[in-house]
């Protein structure tokens, strides 16, 4: 019976279940590498800092299973605290997707064991006709699948507890339960049983009843376990012994089922503890010379430690771990390793290992591969021994360098052997036919030779021999390749006949005939060897070359691999074979998935292949690191040592400018870089799992990774402000510009030697660094945060490093932005629009056009644009805070403001009791004006910085890329015209952004990057309408105007309040008001202007009635200056607009 046939329902059901188990483990490993840091319990000794502040914040809304005992209490605690409630909502929004995936994983593990137990019940009930558990276990495929199903579940539990700690599991599950409710968690009780903390912590002493107590939570029928363990004890369920015929290799041959036994025995701990005879049998068969095993893809255990608490298991293993035996095992394997290394080097000498040798000695060559792998396996696994006393004996004389060389040589040997044997397989029939043709032609030649008629032959004619050789030739020619068995027997007979005919006197005395017969026999022997070339050989070679057990252990050898590459870059060729050897990690999880034709194949193979590729990148990262070390020397030579050659130079000074020593160093460094490049490019395109690794792409990614690390580190270290001096910003920017320019020039210098597009890579990676840091800095202003692992700018292959914060900022972009804000602080500087600069009160320029030009030279267009984006987010936060505060004030004073508005209506008239009315309004509402003033000036300050940045970018694009500027301007104007046309006739003119057309969003990115925008006309927030908002703003403005007086020398309003007592700069104040009004409907701006006009007219009217007052009152003058500034900075308010509220002659005649 074919248990895996499509028609066998029982076999297909079990196969799909095992396939699913492998996919679940892959998902478990994938997710365990992405557990959000916030779920990990904080160390009690750890204190909050800038880096982990968010982790401490969220601890208040994270609960373990204690939550289930008092759910209402914890929920009420959160609901009754607004700050805690907001924090909980923020956490939910940021983590709900990853929580869903973790819960799906927990539930899939639970459903797996439920489905397996149901399958066993159906077998017992006879649902699968003519099949019972006993019959299934007699079938080779059936017993393997049953054992695998139990083993995979045990592995799931073990890896779940090792990779995702108990506290983390509890927190994840409780968070999911709180956010989704019990309706979405129908299996909650069972999932809680799975996730409940076991008390096990990797690296610490394990609990006394671990792991059997954990395994007992999900029992499997004992009689099934007993029968499966019985099969594993007595049978070779995978027929591996045929690949390891030597008795000393039996433990290696049975290593796979030994790992299965190790896991399955924890479901029946009674055997481990009490049944000495059974354990003796298990140890004698599976662990006679080994005690460290890999139970799943490199996860190793030391049986002398793990079986310590179980008397029967400990007693059975004692013989294996006796000091005398351990010393014997170590000595034997190291002796073999050194002997095999010498033999491998001999085989790998050029010209030794070829197709002829493979044909003649394929069994011997396979034995060599087998011996090498057995030695490597034992030495690598037992170097991970956890028993201190035993480890000392194993590690005595341990030479990791020799072992690494053996691994590399063995991998290269296996790769060459596989390639040659595959070549033989592919050309098997052609080689057979060629040998047959040669043998046939030689028999015909001999037949002609004995005819006596051939020219230049003095042999006597012999018709019998002539006929005999003719017949032999015909028989050779009739040999059929397709019937290899019959052909083999006939060839043997022909060889015997030729050996007999050599006894004839006429042949015995003729050396030429003897040589012909010998050549023919050789060709016939060759045909026999060609017939014996079978696919099974490659299968056996694949089995013995398995290295999945060392997937984690081999990482300890990465530094030594990298040292080998540094010494000789061509060592990459040998490493390529090692990477291919490590690809065997895909075999275990994918075999059943492929057999079941599961759709999980793509995701599982992609995951393990990605892990392999990441390992390859890690090993080869030494090449770009070494290249950049040399590049730093080149940067120093080009930046600090080489003198620029003048246009004309006198003959006697030519030697000074030649700088032969420096140029020799430059050439030597350049050559070293090209040697490293040749080394990695020598590694051909390699299929690692399902991912093809292109060495050129690998080199480019490595260079990008190192470049990103260097740039990010330089920017982080340089952009740090500690002294608070006004000139520190300039010094830091100059320093950064010099360092980055050196990088850029040297990078462009070597691009041709490493065959990459240097400038393209520079710009792509520089923009990625800036955008990533801007994104992370802006997280503090967002409710839904973009974590590092979620960022589109972050990459696993080319990661952007993050650094510990040194102040309130997350990274260098935040520090630079806050330093600009500090240098242009509205409380201590004066902004002069005519000079586009900020000045100190003493008249010294602090930040001006030169500063922004230096900013562009240092952080580039991407950095300047990143600052602009960050200021946007800061503005949004300030605006939201202001609107929230204004809403609260308007709510409290809504009645009063309603009455005041009624008294001032209509604004075209002049109210009675002007001064009393306005002063009363100010006194009633000025409670929050001081905080309003700070917020509005802060907004204005950032808007002025954004305005300056836009001007800088606009100027830069006009100089650097005039065509792009004009193209973008044309597209921008066309879109604006289309939008205006749409609002004039919505029915006939569609909006440009309809039907999900992304053109407006895409063009916006370009125009903002190029400075073709006006930050002061931008709408940053949307908000519900505020009643009497325009009146509140009007009262706020007239309340602040007495704080300013006009400076005729500077032609600007200045604060008459000392800065230390709350004085502010006038221009940020005006720009802040403009920005704030822009966030509301234009009717509020019109109403505000109308109230200002009414205010001016009221005071002018009052002054006209008093003959002693000849000039326009100061109150009116100040508001008119404010309105003039409003016109200057606002993009859509002009003098004509103001003349609708204030008579033109007042503007014409009032004096500042």
GROMACS .gro file of N, CA, C and O in nm, residues 558-654:
model
  388
  558UNK      N    1   3.220   3.279   1.237
  558UNK     CA    2   3.217   3.392   1.144
  558UNK      C    3   3.343   3.478   1.154
  558UNK      O    4   3.402   3.513   1.051
  559UNK      N    5   3.390   3.516   1.275
  559UNK     CA    6   3.513   3.597   1.281
  559UNK      C    7   3.632   3.531   1.212
  559UNK      O    8   3.711   3.599   1.146
  560UNK      N    9   3.642   3.398   1.227
  560UNK     CA   10   3.755   3.329   1.164
  560UNK      C   11   3.738   3.324   1.012
  560UNK      O   12   3.836   3.333   0.937
  561UNK      N   13   3.615   3.310   0.966
  561UNK     CA   14   3.589   3.316   0.822
  561UNK      C   15   3.630   3.453   0.767
  561UNK      O   16   3.690   3.465   0.660
  562UNK      N   17   3.594   3.555   0.841
  562UNK     CA   18   3.625   3.691   0.797
  562UNK      C   19   3.775   3.717   0.797
  562UNK      O   20   3.828   3.786   0.709
  563UNK      N   21   3.846   3.659   0.896
  563UNK     CA   22   3.991   3.673   0.899
  563UNK      C   23   4.053   3.607   0.775
  563UNK      O   24   4.148   3.660   0.716
  564UNK      N   25   3.998   3.492   0.736
  564UNK     CA   26   4.048   3.423   0.616
  564UNK      C   27   4.028   3.509   0.492
  564UNK      O   28   4.115   3.516   0.405
  565UNK      N   29   3.913   3.577   0.484
  565UNK     CA   30   3.886   3.664   0.369
  565UNK      C   31   3.980   3.784   0.369
  565UNK      O   32   4.029   3.826   0.264
  566UNK      N   33   4.008   3.838   0.487
  566UNK     CA   34   4.099   3.953   0.495
  566UNK      C   35   4.238   3.914   0.446
  566UNK      O   36   4.305   3.991   0.376
  567UNK      N   37   4.282   3.794   0.482
  567UNK     CA   38   4.414   3.749   0.440
  567UNK      C   39   4.417   3.721   0.290
  567UNK      O   40   4.513   3.756   0.222
  568UNK      N   41   4.310   3.658   0.241
  568UNK     CA   42   4.306   3.622   0.099
  568UNK      C   43   4.162   3.633   0.050
  568UNK      O   44   4.080   3.545   0.075
  569UNK      N   45   4.128   3.744  -0.021
  569UNK     CA   46   3.990   3.764  -0.066
  569UNK      C   47   3.936   3.652  -0.155
  569UNK      O   48   3.816   3.632  -0.162
  570UNK      N   49   4.026   3.575  -0.220
  570UNK     CA   50   3.976   3.466  -0.306
  570UNK      C   51   3.922   3.349  -0.223
  570UNK      O   52   3.865   3.255  -0.279
  571UNK      N   53   3.938   3.353  -0.090
  571UNK     CA   54   3.881   3.249  -0.004
  571UNK      C   55   3.729   3.247  -0.015
  571UNK      O   56   3.664   3.151   0.027
  572UNK      N   57   3.672   3.352  -0.071
  572UNK     CA   58   3.526   3.358  -0.091
  572UNK      C   59   3.479   3.240  -0.174
  572UNK      O   60   3.367   3.191  -0.156
  573UNK      N   61   3.564   3.191  -0.266
  573UNK     CA   62   3.524   3.078  -0.352
  573UNK      C   63   3.496   2.955  -0.267
  573UNK      O   64   3.397   2.884  -0.289
  574UNK      N   65   3.583   2.929  -0.168
  574UNK     CA   66   3.559   2.816  -0.078
  574UNK      C   67   3.436   2.839   0.009
  574UNK      O   68   3.360   2.747   0.037
  575UNK      N   69   3.419   2.964   0.052
  575UNK     CA   70   3.303   2.995   0.135
  575UNK      C   71   3.173   2.973   0.060
  575UNK      O   72   3.072   2.937   0.119
  576UNK      N   73   3.177   2.997  -0.070
  576UNK     CA   74   3.056   2.974  -0.151
  576UNK      C   75   3.008   2.830  -0.134
  576UNK      O   76   2.888   2.805  -0.118
  577UNK      N   77   3.102   2.736  -0.136
  577UNK     CA   78   3.066   2.595  -0.117
  577UNK      C   79   3.008   2.572   0.022
  577UNK      O   80   2.913   2.494   0.039
  578UNK      N   81   3.063   2.642   0.121
  578UNK     CA   82   3.012   2.628   0.258
  578UNK      C   83   2.870   2.682   0.268
  578UNK      O   84   2.785   2.622   0.335
  579UNK      N   85   2.843   2.794   0.202
  579UNK     CA   86   2.708   2.849   0.203
  579UNK      C   87   2.609   2.750   0.141
  579UNK      O   88   2.497   2.732   0.190
  580UNK      N   89   2.652   2.686   0.032
  580UNK     CA   90   2.565   2.587  -0.033
  580UNK      C   91   2.545   2.467   0.058
  580UNK      O   92   2.436   2.409   0.062
  581UNK      N   93   2.648   2.430   0.132
  581UNK     CA   94   2.636   2.317   0.226
  581UNK      C   95   2.535   2.350   0.336
  581UNK      O   96   2.456   2.264   0.378
  582UNK      N   97   2.535   2.476   0.382
  582UNK     CA   98   2.441   2.518   0.485
  582UNK      C   99   2.297   2.524   0.434
  582UNK      O  100   2.203   2.531   0.513
  583UNK      N  101   2.280   2.521   0.302
  583UNK     CA  102   2.145   2.524   0.245
  583UNK      C  103   2.064   2.401   0.284
  583UNK      O  104   1.942   2.397   0.262
  584UNK      N  105   2.131   2.302   0.343
  584UNK     CA  106   2.059   2.181   0.385
  584UNK      C  107   1.959   2.212   0.497
  584UNK      O  108   1.877   2.126   0.530
  585UNK      N  109   1.963   2.332   0.556
  585UNK     CA  110   1.864   2.364   0.659
  585UNK      C  111   1.724   2.368   0.599
  585UNK      O  112   1.624   2.358   0.672
  586UNK      N  113   1.714   2.381   0.466
  586UNK     CA  114   1.581   2.386   0.403
  586UNK      C  115   1.521   2.247   0.388
  586UNK      O  116   1.399   2.234   0.370
  587UNK      N  117   1.606   2.143   0.393
  587UNK     CA  118   1.556   2.008   0.364
  587UNK      C  119   1.453   1.961   0.466
  587UNK      O  120   1.346   1.912   0.430
  588UNK      N  121   1.486   1.975   0.594
  588UNK     CA  122   1.397   1.924   0.699
  588UNK      C  123   1.257   1.985   0.694
  588UNK      O  124   1.158   1.912   0.690
  589UNK      N  125   1.244   2.119   0.692
  589UNK     CA  126   1.108   2.174   0.693
  589UNK      C  127   1.035   2.163   0.560
  589UNK      O  128   0.912   2.162   0.557
  590UNK      N  129   1.109   2.151   0.448
  590UNK     CA  130   1.042   2.159   0.318
  590UNK      C  131   1.004   2.025   0.257
  590UNK      O  132   0.918   2.021   0.169
  591UNK      N  133   1.066   1.916   0.304
  591UNK     CA  134   1.037   1.786   0.242
  591UNK      C  135   0.888   1.755   0.245
  591UNK      O  136   0.826   1.725   0.143
  592UNK      N  137   0.828   1.761   0.363
  592UNK     CA  138   0.685   1.727   0.375
  592UNK      C  139   0.596   1.834   0.310
  592UNK      O  140   0.489   1.803   0.258
  593UNK      N  141   0.640   1.959   0.316
  593UNK     CA  142   0.561   2.067   0.254
  593UNK      C  143   0.554   2.046   0.103
  593UNK      O  144   0.448   2.064   0.041
  594UNK      N  145   0.666   2.004   0.044
  594UNK     CA  146   0.666   1.978  -0.101
  594UNK      C  147   0.581   1.856  -0.132
  594UNK      O  148   0.503   1.856  -0.229
  595UNK      N  149   0.594   1.751  -0.051
  595UNK     CA  150   0.515   1.630  -0.075
  595UNK      C  151   0.365   1.659  -0.068
  595UNK      O  152   0.286   1.605  -0.146
  596UNK      N  153   0.327   1.746   0.026
  596UNK     CA  154   0.184   1.778   0.043
  596UNK      C  155   0.135   1.883  -0.056
  596UNK      O  156   0.017   1.917  -0.058
  597UNK      N  157   0.227   1.937  -0.137
  597UNK     CA  158   0.194   2.044  -0.232
  597UNK      C  159   0.127   2.160  -0.160
  597UNK      O  160   0.026   2.216  -0.205
  598UNK      N  161   0.183   2.195  -0.045
  598UNK     CA  162   0.123   2.297   0.041
  598UNK      C  163   0.153   2.437  -0.012
  598UNK      O  164   0.264   2.464  -0.062
  599UNK      N  165   0.057   2.528  -0.002
  599UNK     CA  166   0.083   2.668  -0.041
  599UNK      C  167   0.181   2.738   0.052
  599UNK      O  168   0.226   2.848   0.023
  600UNK      N  169   0.214   2.672   0.167
  600UNK     CA  170   0.311   2.732   0.260
  600UNK      C  171   0.454   2.725   0.208
  600UNK      O  172   0.545   2.783   0.269
  601UNK      N  173   0.474   2.653   0.097
  601UNK     CA  174   0.610   2.636   0.045
  601UNK      C  175   0.679   2.770   0.024
  601UNK      O  176   0.794   2.789   0.063
  602UNK      N  177   0.608   2.864  -0.038
  602UNK     CA  178   0.671   2.992  -0.073
  602UNK      C  179   0.719   3.066   0.052
  602UNK      O  180   0.834   3.111   0.058
  603UNK      N  181   0.632   3.078   0.153
  603UNK     CA  182   0.668   3.157   0.272
  603UNK      C  183   0.777   3.088   0.354
  603UNK      O  184   0.869   3.154   0.403
  604UNK      N  185   0.767   2.956   0.369
  604UNK     CA  186   0.866   2.883   0.451
  604UNK      C  187   1.003   2.887   0.383
  604UNK      O  188   1.104   2.916   0.448
  605UNK      N  189   1.006   2.857   0.253
  605UNK     CA  190   1.135   2.856   0.183
  605UNK      C  191   1.194   2.996   0.179
  605UNK      O  192   1.315   3.014   0.192
  606UNK      N  193   1.107   3.096   0.164
  606UNK     CA  194   1.156   3.235   0.162
  606UNK      C  195   1.217   3.273   0.297
  606UNK      O  196   1.322   3.338   0.302
  607UNK      N  197   1.154   3.229   0.406
  607UNK     CA  198   1.205   3.263   0.539
  607UNK      C  199   1.343   3.203   0.563
  607UNK      O  200   1.439   3.273   0.600
  608UNK      N  201   1.355   3.070   0.541
  608UNK     CA  202   1.484   3.006   0.567
  608UNK      C  203   1.591   3.053   0.469
  608UNK      O  204   1.708   3.067   0.506
  609UNK      N  205   1.552   3.078   0.344
  609UNK     CA  206   1.648   3.130   0.246
  609UNK      C  207   1.695   3.269   0.286
  609UNK      O  208   1.813   3.302   0.273
  610UNK      N  209   1.604   3.350   0.337
  610UNK     CA  210   1.641   3.485   0.382
  610UNK      C  211   1.739   3.478   0.498
  610UNK      O  212   1.832   3.558   0.507
  611UNK      N  213   1.717   3.381   0.589
  611UNK     CA  214   1.810   3.363   0.700
  611UNK      C  215   1.949   3.325   0.649
  611UNK      O  216   2.051   3.373   0.699
  612UNK      N  217   1.950   3.238   0.548
  612UNK     CA  218   2.078   3.197   0.490
  612UNK      C  219   2.148   3.315   0.424
  612UNK      O  220   2.269   3.334   0.441
  613UNK      N  221   2.073   3.391   0.346
  613UNK     CA  222   2.131   3.506   0.277
  613UNK      C  223   2.183   3.608   0.378
  613UNK      O  224   2.289   3.669   0.359
  614UNK      N  225   2.110   3.625   0.489
  614UNK     CA  226   2.156   3.717   0.594
  614UNK      C  227   2.289   3.669   0.651
  614UNK      O  228   2.378   3.750   0.681
  615UNK      N  229   2.303   3.536   0.666
  615UNK     CA  230   2.430   3.481   0.716
  615UNK      C  231   2.542   3.506   0.615
  615UNK      O  232   2.654   3.543   0.652
  616UNK      N  233   2.512   3.486   0.487
  616UNK     CA  234   2.611   3.512   0.382
  616UNK      C  235   2.656   3.658   0.387
  616UNK      O  236   2.776   3.689   0.381
  617UNK      N  237   2.560   3.747   0.401
  617UNK     CA  238   2.592   3.890   0.409
  617UNK      C  239   2.679   3.920   0.532
  617UNK      O  240   2.772   4.000   0.525
  618UNK      N  241   2.646   3.855   0.642
  618UNK     CA  242   2.723   3.878   0.765
  618UNK      C  243   2.869   3.838   0.746
  618UNK      O  244   2.961   3.911   0.786
  619UNK      N  245   2.890   3.722   0.685
  619UNK     CA  246   3.027   3.675   0.664
  619UNK      C  247   3.102   3.767   0.568
  619UNK      O  248   3.216   3.808   0.594
  620UNK      N  249   3.036   3.801   0.458
  620UNK     CA  250   3.104   3.880   0.354
  620UNK      C  251   3.109   4.028   0.386
  620UNK      O  252   3.169   4.105   0.311
  621UNK      N  253   3.046   4.069   0.497
  621UNK     CA  254   3.050   4.212   0.532
  621UNK      C  255   3.191   4.260   0.561
  621UNK      O  256   3.219   4.379   0.560
  622UNK      N  257   3.283   4.166   0.586
  622UNK     CA  258   3.422   4.204   0.613
  622UNK      C  259   3.484   4.271   0.490
  622UNK      O  260   3.573   4.357   0.503
  623UNK      N  261   3.437   4.236   0.371
  623UNK     CA  262   3.494   4.295   0.249
  623UNK      C  263   3.465   4.444   0.241
  623UNK      O  264   3.558   4.525   0.229
  624UNK      N  265   3.337   4.486   0.247
  624UNK     CA  266   3.315   4.632   0.245
  624UNK      C  267   3.375   4.703   0.366
  624UNK      O  268   3.420   4.817   0.354
  625UNK      N  269   3.380   4.634   0.483
  625UNK     CA  270   3.442   4.698   0.600
  625UNK      C  271   3.589   4.724   0.575
  625UNK      O  272   3.641   4.831   0.606
  626UNK      N  273   3.656   4.625   0.519
  626UNK     CA  274   3.798   4.641   0.487
  626UNK      C  275   3.817   4.748   0.381
  626UNK      O  276   3.912   4.827   0.387
  627UNK      N  277   3.727   4.749   0.283
  627UNK     CA  278   3.735   4.850   0.177
  627UNK      C  279   3.721   4.990   0.236
  627UNK      O  280   3.794   5.083   0.199
  628UNK      N  281   3.630   5.007   0.329
  628UNK     CA  282   3.609   5.139   0.386
  628UNK      C  283   3.721   5.179   0.482
  628UNK      O  284   3.748   5.298   0.499
  629UNK      N  285   3.785   5.079   0.543
  629UNK     CA  286   3.902   5.112   0.624
  629UNK      C  287   4.011   5.172   0.535
  629UNK      O  288   4.073   5.273   0.570
  630UNK      N  289   4.028   5.110   0.419
  630UNK     CA  290   4.126   5.165   0.323
  630UNK      C  291   4.076   5.298   0.268
  630UNK      O  292   4.153   5.392   0.248
  631UNK      N  293   3.944   5.306   0.247
  631UNK     CA  294   3.886   5.430   0.195
  631UNK      C  295   3.909   5.546   0.290
  631UNK      O  296   3.932   5.660   0.247
  632UNK      N  297   3.907   5.521   0.420
  632UNK     CA  298   3.935   5.627   0.517
  632UNK      C  299   4.076   5.682   0.500
  632UNK      O  300   4.100   5.802   0.513
  633UNK      N  301   4.169   5.591   0.467
  633UNK     CA  302   4.306   5.637   0.441
  633UNK      C  303   4.312   5.722   0.314
  633UNK      O  304   4.382   5.823   0.308
  634UNK      N  305   4.234   5.678   0.212
  634UNK     CA  306   4.228   5.755   0.087
  634UNK      C  307   4.167   5.892   0.112
  634UNK      O  308   4.213   5.994   0.059
  635UNK      N  309   4.063   5.896   0.196
  635UNK     CA  310   3.998   6.024   0.229
  635UNK      C  311   4.099   6.118   0.294
  635UNK      O  312   4.107   6.236   0.259
  636UNK      N  313   4.177   6.061   0.388
  636UNK     CA  314   4.276   6.144   0.456
  636UNK      C  315   4.380   6.198   0.357
  636UNK      O  316   4.418   6.315   0.362
  637UNK      N  317   4.424   6.112   0.265
  637UNK     CA  318   4.524   6.155   0.165
  637UNK      C  319   4.467   6.264   0.077
  637UNK      O  320   4.530   6.369   0.054
  638UNK      N  321   4.344   6.240   0.026
  638UNK     CA  322   4.286   6.338  -0.067
  638UNK      C  323   4.246   6.468   0.001
  638UNK      O  324   4.256   6.575  -0.058
  639UNK      N  325   4.202   6.458   0.126
  639UNK     CA  326   4.152   6.578   0.195
  639UNK      C  327   4.265   6.659   0.260
  639UNK      O  328   4.266   6.782   0.252
  640UNK      N  329   4.359   6.588   0.323
  640UNK     CA  330   4.457   6.659   0.407
  640UNK      C  331   4.600   6.661   0.352
  640UNK      O  332   4.681   6.741   0.398
  641UNK      N  333   4.633   6.571   0.259
  641UNK     CA  334   4.773   6.559   0.218
  641UNK      C  335   4.800   6.608   0.076
  641UNK      O  336   4.898   6.677   0.052
  642UNK      N  337   4.711   6.569  -0.018
  642UNK     CA  338   4.735   6.609  -0.156
  642UNK      C  339   4.710   6.758  -0.175
  642UNK      O  340   4.605   6.809  -0.134
  643UNK      N  341   4.805   6.826  -0.238
  643UNK     CA  342   4.789   6.969  -0.268
  643UNK      C  343   4.724   6.983  -0.405
  643UNK      O  344   4.748   6.903  -0.496
  644UNK      N  345   4.642   7.084  -0.418
  644UNK     CA  346   4.576   7.108  -0.546
  644UNK      C  347   4.678   7.167  -0.644
  644UNK      O  348   4.752   7.259  -0.611
  645UNK      N  349   4.684   7.110  -0.762
  645UNK     CA  350   4.780   7.154  -0.862
  645UNK      C  351   4.738   7.287  -0.921
  645UNK      O  352   4.627   7.300  -0.973
  646UNK      N  353   4.825   7.391  -0.915
  646UNK     CA  354   4.789   7.520  -0.974
  646UNK      C  355   4.792   7.514  -1.126
  646UNK      O  356   4.845   7.419  -1.185
  647UNK      N  357   4.735   7.616  -1.189
  647UNK     CA  358   4.730   7.620  -1.334
  647UNK      C  359   4.871   7.625  -1.394
  647UNK      O  360   4.902   7.557  -1.492
  648UNK      N  361   4.955   7.704  -1.332
  648UNK     CA  362   5.095   7.713  -1.377
  648UNK      C  363   5.185   7.685  -1.256
  648UNK      O  364   5.158   7.730  -1.145
  649UNK      N  365   5.292   7.612  -1.282
  649UNK     CA  366   5.382   7.579  -1.174
  649UNK      C  367   5.526   7.587  -1.226
  649UNK      O  368   5.555   7.544  -1.337
  650UNK      N  369   5.614   7.643  -1.145
  650UNK     CA  370   5.754   7.656  -1.185
  650UNK      C  371   5.824   7.520  -1.178
  650UNK      O  372   5.790   7.436  -1.095
  651UNK      N  373   5.920   7.503  -1.266
  651UNK     CA  374   5.987   7.374  -1.282
  651UNK      C  375   6.049   7.326  -1.151
  651UNK      O  376   6.038   7.208  -1.114
  652UNK      N  377   6.114   7.418  -1.077
  652UNK     CA  378   6.183   7.376  -0.955
  652UNK      C  379   6.087   7.333  -0.843
  652UNK      O  380   6.126   7.265  -0.749
  653UNK      N  381   5.957   7.375  -0.857
  653UNK     CA  382   5.857   7.336  -0.755
  653UNK      C  383   5.773   7.216  -0.797
  653UNK      O  384   5.683   7.174  -0.726
  654UNK      N  385   5.803   7.163  -0.915
  654UNK     CA  386   5.721   7.054  -0.968
  654UNK      C  387   5.725   6.931  -0.878
  654UNK      O  388   5.625   6.862  -0.856
   0.00000   0.00000   0.00000
